[in-house]
Amino acid sequence: MTESRRRKTPLVADKRYPSKGRKPATTKRAAKPAGKKATARKTSTRKTARKKTRKTSSGGGGGFFRRMFRWIWRVIWGVTWRLGAVAGMLLALAVGVVYSSLPDVDALLDGRARGSVTLLDRDGKVFAWRGDQFGGVITADTVSPHLKNAVVATEDKRFYRHFGVSPRGVASAVRINLSEGRGPLSGHGGSTITQQTAKLLCLGVPYEPSEWESEAAYEADCRQGSLWRKAKEAVYAIAMEVKYSKDEILTIYLNRAFLGAGARGFEAASQRYFGISAAEVNPAQAAMLAGLLVAPTRYAPTNNLKRSQDRAQLVVGLMEAQGYLTSAQASSARSNPAQLSEAAAARAGGYFADWVMASGPEFFTRNTTEDVVIRTTLDQRIQKSAEEALQYIFQEKVREGSKAQAAIVVMSADGAVRGMVGGRKTRVSGAFNRATQALRQTGSSFKPFVYATALELGYSPLDTVVDEPYCVNIPGSGQWCPKNYTNKFYGRVTLADALKNSLNIPAVKVAEVAGLDNVRTVASEFGIDSDLAQGPALALGASESTLIEMTGAYAGILNGGSAVEPYGLTELKLLGDETPVMVTTTGIGERVINDKAAKQLTWMMERVVSEGTGARAQLPGWQVAGKTGTTQAARDAWFIGFTADYVTGIWMGYDDNTPLSGVTGGGLPAEIWRETMLRVTEGMTPTPLPMLAPDPPARTAQPQRQQRRNKETGLDRAINNLLNNIFGN
């Protein structure tokens, strides 16, 4: 039999299905398998139906879009996680680079580019601060818990829970800025304390004077809020979170924050405003300090205490809401708001402090990189007296709305300045100081130096001169005819009476007899350093000078005729050092006129107050010497006078040289002088002036004159001729 004919054995699958032409078996044994086959067929049918359904549905538009969406999503997800991974690696790299550059915490606590100057009065009490004040290092552990909590509650309530950047805070700030009509990055920044600290550190860029126009420009660059800057700030903040603990970051912040009035750090601010350490502040004081962070200059309590207290109330509310204060503590803080210390409230001697800073050595004052302590000549009682006197006169004697200004200088006979007011606004710093900066015509207040020259040359206060019409030919200017203030002539008068009544013609004649060059020399040696007029108008105060120069020159008359250099600095030390860098004990210089001449001039000037134009400056029980001064068109009015203890100078006028209305040196300036000295001398025992009355003239002939200054040939003869023409035989 062949292979093709061999009968094939049926496969198992073939046995499951009947072949064509055959009838299926009908035995009962086959019935059971038949049921299983039916079930299988039903299952197969359902699967086939589902496949058809899927095919049908996939063939429609909805399936296409779903497949497209799934594809786009897979692309976006693939790109996103890859970009995210790359960004994460770049961020980690940037953080690592910044992390490696961060120094130890101690190196970041005092980042000032310049030092501070603390000014003490003559009794050693602090009255002013200048420069960038740094009170010393405080830490998050040593600072008052109330202050620590106030800062966190105000600036970053999630400080201890974030990683340096708060996305929630940034989003909230953007929302608020947009709702207020600003740009997303303008106004509220949403910065964490860590980010603010990064900004205070200027992202690690130190201040280099050679690279910046000024420190202000450097700080402005540090505070800029561009998107790129914010990104760098975030990287720096995260690196700080990795490098330092939360309390270390807070410590840096507490020491570097600017809090107004030149205070850098909360220790300096606490000492500046309250006179205590930041470790000792109570909740109300802590709230005021923390409230400064939003706008240090605006909310500085020395600028506006009420505004600062109102801001503190908001901070107290935040501290209470966040559980840092109980209701009782918050209520107590609201009922007892923080108050300034006595020194901070007084803000004494702002003009004086500015003058000391301007006149001291630059590398220890204006541009110091060290912390310096300067002891000064300021007497706060006298300073207060001058300020109160000025305010009283302008409130009671000057019409409301007047723009007139005034200045006061009080000094001892050796030139030690005890008080200074440079304008009507007394609680200022950095303002124009009319006592030291304003050059004004001196008027008749210059005349004592004319008579000082004559007395030094041997004339007597009782020598006479004729007050009559008088003209002088001035080369290049023509004829000049001075007149008296009263437009009257008084005939023959003594030198003492001429000064007492401030007569102009006698002063011009005496100046010419004594020699204009001599008068200039005496005035210059007494400390009037401004350019002095060359012509005879010199005698009438045509030259300009400052109030402090003129007051110092009068101090030279009081001390017996020696030159005086006004001074305010007595001792300068570096903070922490016991040995002073410099010491000043007196401002007295070389003798200008002899003691007798100085005492006789004092006698003449005493008569100005007791009998003459300075009568309004009289002090009950005190001998007072002085001189009035009023310039042409009354643009300046002066009164400078002294008791045996103090010399006080007053100037009054307009900054724009507008003439004063109805004011002369014997008027309001003399009254300001009197009100000042009434307060200064309160409780003091009157002391006689060092003056000497002249002997009555023993003869009518002219006495021999000293020719100490001019040594030119023929000068004696010229002077004698002038004497005969002016004084008579």
XYZ file of C-alpha atoms in Angstrom:
729
model
C 0.000 0.000 0.000
C 1.405 3.485 -0.913
C 1.865 6.460 1.444
C -0.824 8.471 -0.326
C -3.289 5.761 0.131
C -2.493 5.309 3.797
C -5.358 6.541 5.900
C -4.452 9.577 7.943
C -5.098 9.614 11.619
C -7.446 12.516 12.405
C -5.962 15.408 14.520
C -7.385 16.227 17.899
C -8.790 19.506 16.554
C -10.437 17.587 13.754
C -12.123 15.303 16.190
C -13.717 18.353 17.882
C -15.592 19.407 14.772
C -17.617 17.001 12.516
C -16.488 16.685 8.982
C -18.808 17.462 6.137
C -21.377 14.885 5.293
C -21.238 13.372 8.720
C -23.866 13.623 11.272
C -22.822 14.450 14.740
C -23.008 11.726 17.296
C -26.205 11.630 19.232
C -25.089 9.567 22.163
C -25.696 10.834 25.600
C -21.946 10.848 26.318
C -21.473 13.507 23.590
C -24.105 15.805 25.009
C -21.883 17.168 27.735
C -18.992 18.189 25.481
C -21.469 19.763 23.156
C -22.476 22.193 25.956
C -18.879 23.248 26.462
C -18.508 23.889 22.768
C -21.587 26.064 22.799
C -20.238 28.109 25.686
C -16.939 28.551 23.867
C -18.748 29.668 20.768
C -20.740 32.236 22.754
C -17.544 33.626 24.333
C -15.886 33.769 20.933
C -18.901 35.546 19.539
C -18.777 38.213 22.272
C -15.049 38.814 21.693
C -15.620 39.104 17.998
C -18.425 41.588 18.629
C -16.216 43.689 20.854
C -13.444 43.708 18.240
C -15.926 44.799 15.620
C -17.216 47.493 17.927
C -13.675 48.768 18.517
C -12.960 48.701 14.817
C -16.161 50.570 14.134
C -15.492 53.185 16.790
C -11.824 53.582 15.850
C -12.794 54.285 12.413
C -14.647 57.547 13.601
C -13.309 61.145 14.267
C -13.399 60.859 18.067
C -10.860 58.095 18.146
C -8.457 60.093 16.013
C -8.475 63.076 18.378
C -8.026 60.841 21.370
C -5.045 59.213 19.773
C -3.679 62.670 18.844
C -4.174 63.959 22.403
C -2.446 60.918 23.835
C 0.461 61.427 21.451
C 0.797 65.144 22.266
C 0.624 64.394 25.967
C 3.372 61.781 25.625
C 5.532 64.321 23.734
C 4.910 67.072 26.295
C 5.555 64.771 29.197
C 8.691 63.456 27.585
C 10.024 66.938 26.904
C 8.922 68.269 30.300
C 10.541 65.674 32.474
C 13.703 65.872 30.417
C 13.775 69.686 30.664
C 12.915 69.399 34.334
C 15.756 66.991 34.850
C 18.157 69.315 33.005
C 16.862 72.356 34.956
C 17.187 70.436 38.194
C 20.760 69.520 37.390
C 21.573 73.132 36.424
C 19.918 74.391 39.615
C 21.843 71.879 41.669
C 25.047 72.936 39.923
C 24.312 76.649 40.505
C 23.440 76.017 44.148
C 26.630 74.028 44.528
C 28.732 76.818 43.061
C 27.139 79.412 45.374
C 27.366 77.032 48.323
C 31.103 76.663 47.812
C 31.545 80.453 47.864
C 29.604 81.124 51.064
C 31.821 82.054 54.035
C 31.240 81.252 57.684
C 28.346 83.017 59.360
C 30.608 85.216 61.487
C 32.051 86.843 58.380
C 28.601 88.046 57.263
C 27.323 89.751 60.397
C 28.866 93.209 59.893
C 28.968 94.152 56.243
C 29.117 97.918 56.548
C 31.188 99.769 53.994
C 31.858 102.567 56.486
C 32.009 102.920 60.226
C 29.945 104.833 62.736
C 30.463 107.942 64.824
C 28.882 108.252 68.262
C 28.866 111.798 69.626
C 28.937 112.508 73.355
C 28.234 115.833 75.048
C 30.574 117.516 77.511
C 29.229 115.232 80.284
C 29.802 112.044 78.317
C 26.150 111.423 77.378
C 25.231 110.291 73.864
C 23.332 112.935 71.925
C 23.842 112.041 68.260
C 24.946 109.316 65.883
C 26.387 109.537 62.407
C 27.512 107.026 59.796
C 26.383 103.388 59.788
C 25.759 102.437 63.380
C 26.448 98.834 64.372
C 25.631 98.096 67.984
C 27.375 94.736 68.142
C 26.576 91.147 67.174
C 23.317 89.568 68.271
C 22.097 86.088 67.424
C 18.735 84.404 67.080
C 19.438 82.834 70.477
C 20.498 85.982 72.355
C 17.993 88.455 70.935
C 14.723 89.025 72.767
C 12.235 86.237 71.886
C 9.638 88.943 71.287
C 11.831 90.561 68.642
C 12.598 87.235 66.968
C 8.898 86.386 66.848
C 7.954 89.851 65.611
C 10.369 89.596 62.688
C 9.150 86.134 61.670
C 5.484 87.083 62.074
C 5.924 90.223 59.990
C 8.277 89.109 57.261
C 7.932 85.351 56.770
C 5.549 83.305 58.899
C 6.577 80.066 57.123
C 10.278 80.776 57.612
C 10.963 77.546 59.487
C 9.020 75.405 56.966
C 10.275 76.385 53.501
C 13.537 75.679 51.670
C 14.480 79.331 51.089
C 11.873 80.182 48.460
C 8.122 80.211 48.992
C 6.181 79.627 45.747
C 2.974 80.298 47.630
C 4.313 83.627 48.868
C 5.485 84.629 45.381
C 2.140 83.726 43.831
C 0.294 85.673 46.508
C 2.526 88.714 45.973
C 2.021 88.599 42.194
C -1.744 88.407 42.694
C -1.735 91.390 45.062
C 0.484 93.456 42.758
C -1.738 92.802 39.763
C -4.887 93.570 41.757
C -3.357 96.901 42.786
C -2.563 97.828 39.203
C 1.188 97.261 39.345
C 3.466 94.927 37.475
C 3.772 91.380 38.791
C 7.213 92.087 40.279
C 6.501 95.654 41.411
C 5.565 96.302 45.007
C 5.114 93.174 47.071
C 7.911 90.716 46.377
C 6.845 87.645 48.292
C 10.440 87.253 49.404
C 11.271 84.998 52.301
C 13.594 86.069 55.084
C 16.251 83.965 53.389
C 15.779 85.835 50.109
C 15.851 89.168 51.924
C 19.076 88.108 53.597
C 20.510 87.198 50.203
C 19.593 90.683 49.012
C 21.191 92.259 52.095
C 24.359 90.341 51.239
C 24.062 91.677 47.681
C 24.307 88.070 46.489
C 27.877 87.943 47.726
C 29.090 90.953 45.721
C 31.149 93.180 48.063
C 31.156 96.958 47.853
C 34.232 98.282 46.072
C 34.412 102.103 46.075
C 36.483 102.101 42.906
C 33.801 100.203 40.981
C 30.726 102.154 42.062
C 29.734 105.783 41.750
C 28.621 105.736 45.374
C 27.484 103.379 48.092
C 23.910 104.435 47.351
C 24.309 103.264 43.733
C 25.689 99.947 44.969
C 22.748 99.414 47.303
C 20.266 100.412 44.597
C 21.737 97.724 42.364
C 21.361 95.220 45.177
C 17.678 96.062 45.546
C 16.678 95.856 41.886
C 13.760 93.504 41.190
C 14.256 92.183 37.653
C 13.256 88.623 36.784
C 16.879 87.590 36.281
C 17.804 89.142 39.596
C 14.978 87.266 41.312
C 16.218 84.015 39.820
C 19.759 84.620 41.078
C 18.342 85.600 44.447
C 16.403 82.321 44.641
C 19.535 80.279 43.840
C 21.510 82.164 46.469
C 18.728 81.664 49.026
C 18.582 77.917 48.429
C 22.353 77.684 48.752
C 22.128 79.509 52.065
C 19.497 77.065 53.276
C 21.876 74.226 52.443
C 24.902 75.908 54.031
C 23.381 77.447 57.166
C 20.771 76.561 59.723
C 17.557 78.576 59.936
C 18.726 80.381 63.072
C 22.047 81.232 61.441
C 20.213 82.797 58.484
C 18.000 84.729 60.889
C 21.102 85.873 62.782
C 22.596 87.308 59.592
C 19.323 89.062 58.858
C 19.036 90.538 62.360
C 22.539 91.986 62.109
C 22.427 93.316 58.544
C 18.965 94.858 58.165
C 18.835 98.650 57.786
C 16.417 100.177 60.293
C 16.596 103.919 59.707
C 18.592 106.761 61.286
C 21.845 105.099 60.208
C 21.196 101.971 62.294
C 22.438 98.714 60.788
C 21.072 95.711 62.604
C 18.538 95.394 65.399
C 21.083 95.902 68.165
C 22.071 99.307 66.808
C 18.426 100.243 66.230
C 17.396 99.221 69.732
C 20.194 101.252 71.262
C 19.491 104.147 68.898
C 15.756 104.389 69.584
C 15.311 102.947 73.081
C 18.749 103.122 74.693
C 18.709 99.387 75.515
C 19.998 96.163 73.990
C 17.919 94.188 71.501
C 17.989 91.382 74.081
C 15.878 93.498 76.427
C 13.068 94.857 74.263
C 9.467 94.189 75.251
C 6.661 93.236 72.826
C 5.754 96.855 72.025
C 9.367 97.788 71.310
C 9.903 94.587 69.327
C 6.845 95.345 67.214
C 8.101 98.874 66.487
C 11.515 97.592 65.427
C 10.062 94.865 63.219
C 7.681 97.397 61.691
C 10.632 99.381 60.386
C 11.606 96.669 57.936
C 8.963 97.598 55.385
C 10.173 101.228 55.066
C 12.947 102.160 57.527
C 13.148 105.871 56.805
C 9.396 106.445 56.647
C 8.638 104.563 59.847
C 11.715 105.604 61.847
C 10.340 106.811 65.196
C 12.779 109.720 65.206
C 11.055 110.993 62.048
C 7.447 110.417 63.102
C 6.796 108.627 66.375
C 3.022 108.400 65.892
C 3.367 106.796 62.473
C 5.881 104.316 63.856
C 3.538 103.451 66.736
C 0.620 102.889 64.343
C 2.766 100.522 62.292
C 3.741 98.684 65.480
C 0.054 98.103 66.269
C -0.291 96.113 63.038
C 2.723 93.999 63.957
C 1.255 93.306 67.405
C -1.896 92.062 65.662
C 0.141 89.681 63.496
C 2.017 88.359 66.521
C -1.247 87.733 68.337
C -2.893 86.063 65.326
C 0.065 83.695 64.896
C 0.154 82.746 68.567
C 3.305 84.601 69.577
C 1.436 86.830 72.015
C -1.475 86.087 74.297
C -4.487 88.375 74.222
C -3.337 89.955 77.470
C 0.187 90.589 76.142
C -1.156 92.055 72.907
C -3.570 94.293 74.809
C -0.742 95.532 77.038
C 1.459 96.278 74.019
C -1.331 98.281 72.395
C -2.049 100.221 75.582
C 1.625 101.010 76.206
C 3.238 101.748 72.825
C 7.009 102.034 72.613
C 8.528 105.419 73.411
C 11.866 106.896 72.362
C 14.721 107.188 74.808
C 15.455 110.654 76.175
C 18.463 111.083 73.879
C 16.607 109.882 70.794
C 13.563 112.024 71.561
C 15.651 115.140 72.120
C 17.514 114.833 68.822
C 19.724 117.522 70.315
C 22.425 119.350 68.468
C 21.758 118.197 64.930
C 23.440 121.279 63.481
C 26.240 121.007 66.016
C 26.799 117.318 65.233
C 26.949 118.054 61.505
C 29.478 120.828 62.154
C 31.708 118.550 64.242
C 31.547 115.902 61.527
C 32.429 118.457 58.852
C 35.263 120.080 60.802
C 36.881 116.901 62.178
C 39.441 114.751 60.343
C 37.702 113.207 57.332
C 39.097 109.695 57.808
C 37.655 109.598 61.344
C 34.362 111.358 60.641
C 32.788 111.628 57.180
C 34.612 108.694 55.586
C 35.530 106.604 58.578
C 35.755 102.838 58.175
C 36.143 102.477 61.934
C 33.648 102.866 64.754
C 34.549 106.148 66.411
C 33.450 107.833 69.646
C 33.816 111.629 69.792
C 33.441 113.618 72.971
C 32.354 117.187 72.288
C 31.896 120.571 73.939
C 28.089 120.511 73.609
C 26.095 121.397 76.701
C 22.632 119.950 76.190
C 21.080 122.369 78.681
C 22.437 125.319 76.725
C 21.448 123.712 73.437
C 17.888 123.317 74.664
C 17.885 126.922 75.901
C 18.846 128.218 72.460
C 16.242 126.093 70.684
C 13.461 127.148 73.065
C 14.396 130.824 72.818
C 14.286 130.766 69.029
C 10.929 129.018 68.978
C 9.516 131.443 71.538
C 10.488 134.560 69.579
C 9.141 133.232 66.276
C 5.889 132.167 67.893
C 5.341 135.343 69.888
C 7.113 138.160 68.022
C 7.222 137.195 64.317
C 4.188 137.310 62.060
C 2.725 133.965 61.113
C 3.904 132.660 57.760
C 7.177 134.585 57.791
C 10.016 132.842 55.957
C 12.689 134.681 57.924
C 15.452 132.530 59.369
C 17.753 132.833 62.352
C 20.832 131.175 63.779
C 22.424 131.013 67.221
C 25.893 130.122 68.481
C 26.789 129.929 72.175
C 30.438 129.438 73.150
C 32.842 129.826 76.027
C 35.622 132.406 75.972
C 38.138 129.795 74.802
C 36.081 128.954 71.697
C 34.346 125.821 73.015
C 30.939 125.780 71.304
C 28.223 124.936 73.835
C 25.163 125.229 71.631
C 24.308 125.801 67.980
C 21.104 126.371 66.063
C 21.414 126.670 62.311
C 17.804 127.458 61.444
C 14.219 127.481 62.641
C 13.868 123.723 62.194
C 15.949 122.499 65.090
C 15.535 118.706 64.918
C 17.321 118.033 61.672
C 20.513 116.540 60.340
C 22.262 117.258 57.070
C 20.400 120.560 56.696
C 21.883 123.882 55.618
C 23.529 125.376 58.690
C 23.159 129.152 58.746
C 25.474 129.387 61.751
C 28.457 127.931 59.917
C 27.707 127.974 56.185
C 25.930 131.259 55.478
C 28.252 134.130 54.515
C 26.410 137.359 55.368
C 27.358 141.019 55.560
C 28.245 141.861 59.138
C 27.084 145.475 59.275
C 27.826 147.393 62.457
C 28.646 144.185 64.342
C 32.089 144.606 62.723
C 32.745 147.993 64.400
C 34.291 146.581 67.631
C 37.314 145.522 65.561
C 37.750 149.082 64.289
C 37.852 150.374 67.858
C 39.969 147.405 69.008
C 42.608 148.523 66.499
C 42.471 152.108 67.743
C 42.725 151.027 71.392
C 45.652 148.761 70.561
C 47.370 151.748 68.964
C 46.965 153.711 72.184
C 43.737 155.619 71.770
C 41.362 155.983 74.704
C 37.622 155.282 74.700
C 37.258 158.897 75.802
C 39.113 160.342 72.832
C 36.796 162.308 70.603
C 35.877 162.387 66.943
C 33.597 164.732 65.021
C 30.388 163.283 63.623
C 29.661 165.479 60.618
C 29.019 165.180 56.867
C 31.935 163.302 55.432
C 32.846 162.069 51.952
C 35.720 159.983 50.649
C 36.929 159.662 47.059
C 37.347 155.991 46.256
C 39.496 155.236 43.183
C 37.395 153.606 40.511
C 34.124 154.245 42.367
C 33.980 157.985 42.867
C 32.821 159.849 45.917
C 31.354 157.902 48.828
C 29.492 159.712 51.608
C 28.479 157.502 54.542
C 25.488 158.453 56.697
C 24.252 157.483 60.114
C 21.225 155.235 60.513
C 19.252 158.191 61.893
C 20.393 160.537 59.092
C 21.539 162.976 61.800
C 24.955 164.301 62.873
C 25.993 164.535 66.505
C 29.103 166.688 66.406
C 32.058 165.862 68.628
C 31.573 162.512 70.392
C 33.828 160.147 72.291
C 34.825 156.831 70.778
C 32.751 155.136 73.480
C 29.631 157.111 72.561
C 30.215 156.538 68.847
C 30.220 152.784 69.428
C 27.343 152.953 71.924
C 25.099 154.663 69.390
C 26.560 152.813 66.390
C 27.467 155.999 64.523
C 28.832 155.315 61.059
C 30.847 158.433 60.228
C 33.016 158.253 63.380
C 33.697 154.581 62.711
C 34.905 155.364 59.182
C 37.115 158.204 60.432
C 38.648 156.070 63.212
C 39.316 153.239 60.757
C 41.160 155.589 58.446
C 43.201 157.036 61.299
C 44.058 153.597 62.681
C 44.757 152.332 59.182
C 42.466 150.132 57.130
C 45.227 147.565 56.752
C 45.596 147.456 60.520
C 41.859 146.973 60.950
C 41.894 144.123 58.451
C 44.833 142.549 60.262
C 43.172 142.738 63.677
C 39.889 141.327 62.362
C 41.677 138.525 60.519
C 43.784 137.624 63.538
C 40.636 137.478 65.668
C 39.376 134.778 63.311
C 37.329 136.530 60.630
C 38.831 134.640 57.715
C 36.480 135.776 54.964
C 37.637 138.253 52.340
C 37.606 141.681 53.951
C 36.656 144.800 52.021
C 39.535 146.980 50.826
C 37.874 150.409 51.005
C 36.634 152.513 53.913
C 33.290 150.655 53.846
C 35.220 147.967 55.716
C 34.502 149.899 58.924
C 30.750 149.576 58.395
C 30.748 145.812 57.905
C 30.684 145.642 54.116
C 32.542 142.331 54.325
C 30.858 138.951 54.707
C 31.401 136.442 57.484
C 29.697 133.514 59.183
C 28.022 133.689 62.560
C 30.458 131.226 64.115
C 33.431 133.314 62.929
C 31.960 136.497 64.355
C 31.051 134.853 67.661
C 34.555 133.423 67.921
C 36.045 136.867 67.274
C 33.953 138.343 70.099
C 35.152 135.513 72.335
C 38.657 136.856 71.704
C 37.582 140.189 73.181
C 36.109 138.467 76.259
C 39.193 136.348 76.950
C 41.502 139.368 77.066
C 42.501 139.824 73.454
C 43.660 136.404 72.246
C 42.552 134.796 69.016
C 40.039 131.973 69.242
C 39.448 128.977 66.998
C 35.895 127.751 67.645
C 35.971 124.014 68.371
C 33.543 121.265 69.227
C 35.691 118.132 69.416
C 37.535 117.502 72.665
C 38.438 113.810 72.383
C 38.324 111.193 69.629
C 38.728 107.474 70.301
C 38.181 104.293 68.351
C 35.413 102.177 69.832
C 36.890 99.844 72.416
C 40.195 101.732 72.745
C 41.148 103.562 75.899
C 43.822 105.794 74.383
C 42.429 108.799 72.466
C 43.525 109.339 68.890
C 43.294 113.112 69.322
C 42.521 115.566 72.120
C 41.612 119.283 72.081
C 41.697 121.286 75.308
C 41.306 124.877 74.131
C 40.779 127.024 71.081
C 42.776 130.010 72.316
C 45.572 131.081 70.005
C 47.986 133.990 69.863
C 47.330 137.373 71.371
C 45.845 139.965 68.993
C 45.433 143.042 71.210
C 46.778 143.746 74.669
C 44.785 142.967 77.793
C 44.123 146.618 78.619
C 42.744 147.320 75.159
C 40.485 144.240 75.382
C 39.128 145.279 78.794
C 38.517 148.857 77.680
C 36.737 147.606 74.560
C 34.580 145.404 76.813
C 33.731 148.502 78.856
C 32.699 150.312 75.671
C 30.573 147.358 74.543
C 28.894 147.104 77.955
C 27.631 150.666 77.425
C 26.102 149.528 74.103
C 23.770 147.277 76.103
C 23.279 149.331 79.247
C 22.745 152.683 77.463
C 22.760 152.240 73.689
C 21.382 150.321 70.726
C 21.552 146.924 72.455
C 19.267 147.799 75.380
C 16.834 144.964 74.606
C 19.575 142.445 75.427
C 19.814 143.511 79.072
C 19.778 140.696 81.647
C 18.577 141.500 85.166
C 21.506 141.335 87.554
C 24.102 140.642 84.865
C 26.668 142.811 83.142
C 26.355 142.332 79.383
C 28.582 143.590 76.589
C 27.629 143.392 72.946
C 27.054 145.045 69.606
C 24.151 145.341 67.235
C 24.477 145.112 63.475
C 22.140 145.900 60.589
C 23.242 145.784 56.982
C 22.150 147.878 54.023
C 18.418 147.557 53.311
C 18.153 145.438 56.494
C 19.010 142.218 54.694
C 20.874 141.011 57.790
C 20.379 141.765 61.469
C 22.905 140.773 64.146
C 23.399 140.892 67.848
C 26.512 139.395 69.396
C 27.099 139.795 73.088
C 28.642 138.183 76.125
C 28.515 137.843 79.861
C 31.586 136.849 81.838
C 30.796 133.185 81.085
C 29.430 132.857 77.559
C 29.503 134.595 74.196
C 26.321 134.285 72.175
C 25.858 135.325 68.554
C 22.510 135.848 66.818
C 21.889 136.356 63.092
C 18.533 136.921 61.460
C 17.562 137.330 57.813
C 16.120 135.667 54.714
C 17.941 132.992 52.770
C 17.240 134.829 49.515
C 18.428 138.215 50.882
C 14.942 139.671 51.021
C 15.050 142.770 53.276
C 13.697 142.319 56.783
C 10.622 144.372 57.579
C 11.137 146.659 60.555
C 13.945 144.549 62.027
C 17.318 145.840 63.201
C 20.048 144.187 65.209
C 18.808 145.948 68.342
C 15.333 144.477 67.819
C 14.481 140.810 67.364
C 18.098 139.547 67.332
C 18.709 141.258 70.700
C 15.489 139.731 72.029
C 16.501 136.257 70.841
C 19.834 136.816 72.591
C 18.090 137.837 75.801
C 15.671 134.875 75.757
C 18.562 132.505 75.131
C 20.717 133.896 77.908
C 17.840 134.108 80.400
C 17.586 130.341 80.072
C 21.353 129.756 79.965
C 22.043 131.806 83.115
C 19.132 130.423 85.106
C 20.445 129.254 88.465
C 23.887 130.793 87.875
C 25.485 133.457 90.065
C 26.173 136.689 88.145
C 29.836 137.320 87.465
C 31.257 140.785 86.658
C 32.617 141.372 83.185
C 36.403 141.658 82.809
C 36.269 145.318 81.822
C 38.309 148.423 82.561
C 36.925 151.949 82.587
C 39.293 154.481 81.041
C 40.987 157.199 83.015
C 39.723 160.709 82.344
C 41.876 162.493 79.778
C 44.671 164.431 81.497
C 45.292 166.754 78.554
C 43.606 167.967 75.437
C 46.572 167.287 73.174
C 46.607 164.032 71.274
C 48.416 161.216 73.106
C 51.355 159.395 71.593
C 50.066 156.494 69.527
C 51.553 153.076 69.387
C 52.683 152.188 65.897
C 52.943 148.467 66.485
C 51.732 147.319 63.125
C 52.745 149.701 60.327
C 56.466 150.427 59.972
C 56.400 152.403 56.726
C 58.509 155.573 56.427
C 56.551 158.758 57.041
C 53.542 156.950 58.574
C 53.780 158.909 61.843
C 53.540 162.189 59.999
C 50.562 161.058 57.930
C 48.688 159.842 60.985
C 49.343 163.079 62.880
C 47.947 165.080 59.977
C 44.811 162.929 59.901
C 44.426 163.269 63.658
C 44.574 167.049 63.422
C 41.965 167.079 60.667
C 39.591 164.636 62.336
C 39.957 165.069 66.077
C 41.140 168.669 66.179
C 43.825 170.023 68.519
